[in-house]
Amino acid sequence: MAMSVQSTEGKRALGSTSDENSVVLKSSSTPVRVNGQSSLQKEIKKETRLGISTKKDEDFGKWYSEVCRCGDMLDYYDIKGCYILKPPAVKVWGILRAFFDAEIEKMGVEEYYFPLFVSPSCLEKEKDHIKGFSPEVAWVTRAGESELSIPIAVRPTSETVIYPYFSKWIRGHRDLPLKINQWVNVVRWEFSDPIPFIRSREFLWQEGHTAFATKTEADKEVFDILQIYSDIYEKLLAVPVIKGIKSENEKFAGGLYTATVEAFIPSSGRGIQAATSHSLGQNFAEIFGISFENKERKLEKKETKRSLVWQNSWGISTRSIGVMVMTHGDDKGLVFPPLVAPVQVVVIPVPFNGFDVNIIYEACEAVKSTLLAAGIRAKSDNRDTYACGWKYADWEQKGVPLRIEIGPRDLAKNQVRIVRRDNGAKADLPRGDLIEQVKDMLGKIQQSLFDAAKRGKDACTQKVENWDDFMEALSQKKLILAPWCDEVEVEKLVKERTKTETGAGAKTLCTPLEQPDLNEDTLCFASGKPAKKWSYWGRSY
Ligand code: 87F
């Protein structure tokens, strides 16, 4: 193995501006610099378990699981489709949760916790909605050595857990609106191949369940919640999404309509349902007998004074974390948008031969403390068993938005060197106005990640008006906007005709709320019938 010992201070002095393609690691006791050769990187990987061996545009699926694992987001578990969420992933989830909780609290939603188990009688009460899903329901049939006389289901979602209690708790108009939310795990025994965060058998989500006296109030809430989901993606995760309505085929069968936010992953050419907000109408109210004494009907002296409530349910899951990783990650690993980054700034000492390392360590600690005091999530990496170049690669892989390097030269000039994770840009900052500069840079990174993702998505979006152009765009992994007649059978046919040996066909992702103009004589791209709307189509997760 070719080795050369060199400090980064020395490297800077030699005039290099980039640490790209070089990794410094300490093998047993010798720090080693290795430049860009893949066989060597493989050795590094074996030795240190660091390093992404696959490029994002080479094998996206493999790249994605490597990034999740090397970025320390999760680990595999010995049950297929189940994952261990590690601290960075749990931290991001916590940040999303705090944001969402603050928003729904303003709307008067209260937090509950309902049990994990569902009795078969409740689960099967709403036959229509459970029909398509029943193969995915997991059952407990045994406790110790004894078979349960009645098996119990593990919640795949909690409509059937919660609504029997809505019917018990809702009596008069004063009990409305009832707005509840819970943060829980759910289990869906998927049979398609699992993908970390994106498709797992157990996942975390929040599920909101609400009941109103009028459809108007319920409808308003569907879109208020949709806007919060859109903000979670666009403002926190820096992922552009499309707000829209699901087709009849794709909506939640138990409800009236499903509003959705959809993301698109350019690297795989697939759409992904990012969060949904369902109008349930009065379907569940009828089945579970959820009604209230309606004062207006009383005044009008109507025969029956009771009315069924109007319900919604809405949810966002840990899938959102996967969408973020897929969107921003690069060949070096994770890239966190600053607002959700578990660590926003990492401070790394850059020792130099003959200079007292403790002075550098102390400076790093001091900078970290200043950052923490200013409310910035900061860490200093004083591990003396690793060379600084190795640490750079390690924190890049973990997606930390900003890295601060401090060496003897920086100390002498009372400055720090700062490096952006998203574009590698470097700057020397005076220690005096560090906080202001760091905050400013974090804001810029957040914005530029969103802008880059938006450009990427827009570049993959194509408007088509006929079948040939549709097929061409699909083969180029595009997100397709096409005029559609809105017929269930036509969507089924498109799905069938675009099926491949290895995967499912294309379907509608949503009909965007923001509609381009539609000329009266525009025809459906698939059926040639008059088009009713523009809808997004594509392959999806
Ligand atoms: C799997 C098994 C059983 C999805 C399932 O989207 C039932 C279901 O009802 C099921 N998979 N769904 C739809 C869930 C609807 C809805 N529930 C509350 C949400 C958001 C939160």
mmCIF file of N, CA and C and ligand atoms in Angstrom, residues 129-130 133 136-137 156-157 159 188 205 207 209 252 276 278 313-315, ligand 1:
data_model
loop_
_atom_site.group_PDB
_atom_site.id
_atom_site.type_symbol
_atom_site.label_atom_id
_atom_site.label_comp_id
_atom_site.label_asym_id
_atom_site.label_seq_id
_atom_site.Cartn_x
_atom_site.Cartn_y
_atom_site.Cartn_z
ATOM 1 N N HIS A 129 -62.622 -0.850 3.419
ATOM 2 C CA HIS A 129 -61.277 -0.281 3.494
ATOM 3 C C HIS A 129 -60.251 -1.333 3.839
ATOM 4 N N ILE A 130 -60.660 -2.377 4.548
ATOM 5 C CA ILE A 130 -59.691 -3.380 4.977
ATOM 6 C C ILE A 130 -59.437 -4.429 3.883
ATOM 7 N N PHE A 133 -56.219 -4.412 2.082
ATOM 8 C CA PHE A 133 -55.073 -4.354 2.976
ATOM 9 C C PHE A 133 -54.879 -5.619 3.808
ATOM 10 N N GLU A 136 -51.745 -7.654 4.645
ATOM 11 C CA GLU A 136 -50.627 -6.999 5.342
ATOM 12 C C GLU A 136 -50.819 -6.921 6.851
ATOM 13 N N VAL A 137 -51.956 -7.383 7.338
ATOM 14 C CA VAL A 137 -52.200 -7.263 8.779
ATOM 15 C C VAL A 137 -51.505 -8.412 9.516
ATOM 16 N N PRO A 156 -52.268 -1.633 11.841
ATOM 17 C CA PRO A 156 -51.600 -1.180 10.620
ATOM 18 C C PRO A 156 -51.885 0.313 10.421
ATOM 19 N N THR A 157 -52.867 0.821 11.113
ATOM 20 C CA THR A 157 -53.345 2.201 11.147
ATOM 21 C C THR A 157 -54.447 2.126 12.210
ATOM 22 N N GLU A 159 -57.733 3.716 12.546
ATOM 23 C CA GLU A 159 -59.140 4.086 12.401
ATOM 24 C C GLU A 159 -60.033 3.170 13.229
ATOM 25 N N ARG A 188 -47.103 -3.190 9.034
ATOM 26 C CA ARG A 188 -47.737 -3.665 7.790
ATOM 27 C C ARG A 188 -46.818 -4.702 7.188
ATOM 28 N N TRP A 205 -45.022 6.823 12.733
ATOM 29 C CA TRP A 205 -45.731 7.930 12.091
ATOM 30 C C TRP A 205 -46.524 8.674 13.126
ATOM 31 N N GLU A 207 -50.519 9.786 13.445
ATOM 32 C CA GLU A 207 -51.817 9.686 12.775
ATOM 33 C C GLU A 207 -52.795 10.589 13.496
ATOM 34 N N HIS A 209 -56.712 12.024 13.806
ATOM 35 C CA HIS A 209 -58.090 11.590 13.556
ATOM 36 C C HIS A 209 -59.011 12.667 14.108
ATOM 37 N N PHE A 252 -57.479 6.556 -0.416
ATOM 38 C CA PHE A 252 -57.811 5.645 0.674
ATOM 39 C C PHE A 252 -59.268 5.214 0.474
ATOM 40 N N THR A 276 -50.194 11.981 3.598
ATOM 41 C CA THR A 276 -51.565 12.075 3.085
ATOM 42 C C THR A 276 -52.531 12.623 4.130
ATOM 43 N N HIS A 278 -56.662 12.624 4.544
ATOM 44 C CA HIS A 278 -57.872 12.052 3.946
ATOM 45 C C HIS A 278 -59.148 12.700 4.464
ATOM 46 N N SER A 313 -58.650 11.779 8.461
ATOM 47 C CA SER A 313 -57.463 11.209 9.111
ATOM 48 C C SER A 313 -56.252 11.581 8.268
ATOM 49 N N TRP A 314 -55.111 11.731 8.935
ATOM 50 C CA TRP A 314 -53.920 12.239 8.228
ATOM 51 C C TRP A 314 -52.659 11.699 8.865
ATOM 52 N N GLY A 315 -51.632 11.490 8.027
ATOM 53 C CA GLY A 315 -50.402 10.901 8.561
ATOM 54 C C GLY A 315 -49.149 11.213 7.762
HETATM 55 C C1 87F B 1 -52.622 -1.737 5.797
HETATM 56 C C2 87F B 1 -53.330 -2.693 6.487
HETATM 57 C C3 87F B 1 -54.581 -2.394 6.995
HETATM 58 C C4 87F B 1 -53.027 1.685 4.772
HETATM 59 C C5 87F B 1 -53.175 -0.477 5.610
HETATM 60 O O1 87F B 1 -53.017 7.255 5.527
HETATM 61 C C6 87F B 1 -55.146 -1.154 6.827
HETATM 62 C C7 87F B 1 -54.457 -0.188 6.129
HETATM 63 O O2 87F B 1 -56.093 1.477 6.324
HETATM 64 C C8 87F B 1 -54.983 1.141 5.902
HETATM 65 N N1 87F B 1 -52.488 0.490 4.936
HETATM 66 N N2 87F B 1 -54.237 2.028 5.245
HETATM 67 C C9 87F B 1 -54.720 3.388 5.010
HETATM 68 C C10 87F B 1 -54.333 4.307 6.109
HETATM 69 C C11 87F B 1 -55.133 5.540 6.089
HETATM 70 C C12 87F B 1 -54.721 6.654 7.025
HETATM 71 N N3 87F B 1 -54.784 6.356 8.400
HETATM 72 C C13 87F B 1 -54.433 7.404 9.335
HETATM 73 C C14 87F B 1 -53.495 7.372 6.639
HETATM 74 C C15 87F B 1 -52.960 8.370 7.562
HETATM 75 C C16 87F B 1 -53.196 8.152 9.001
#
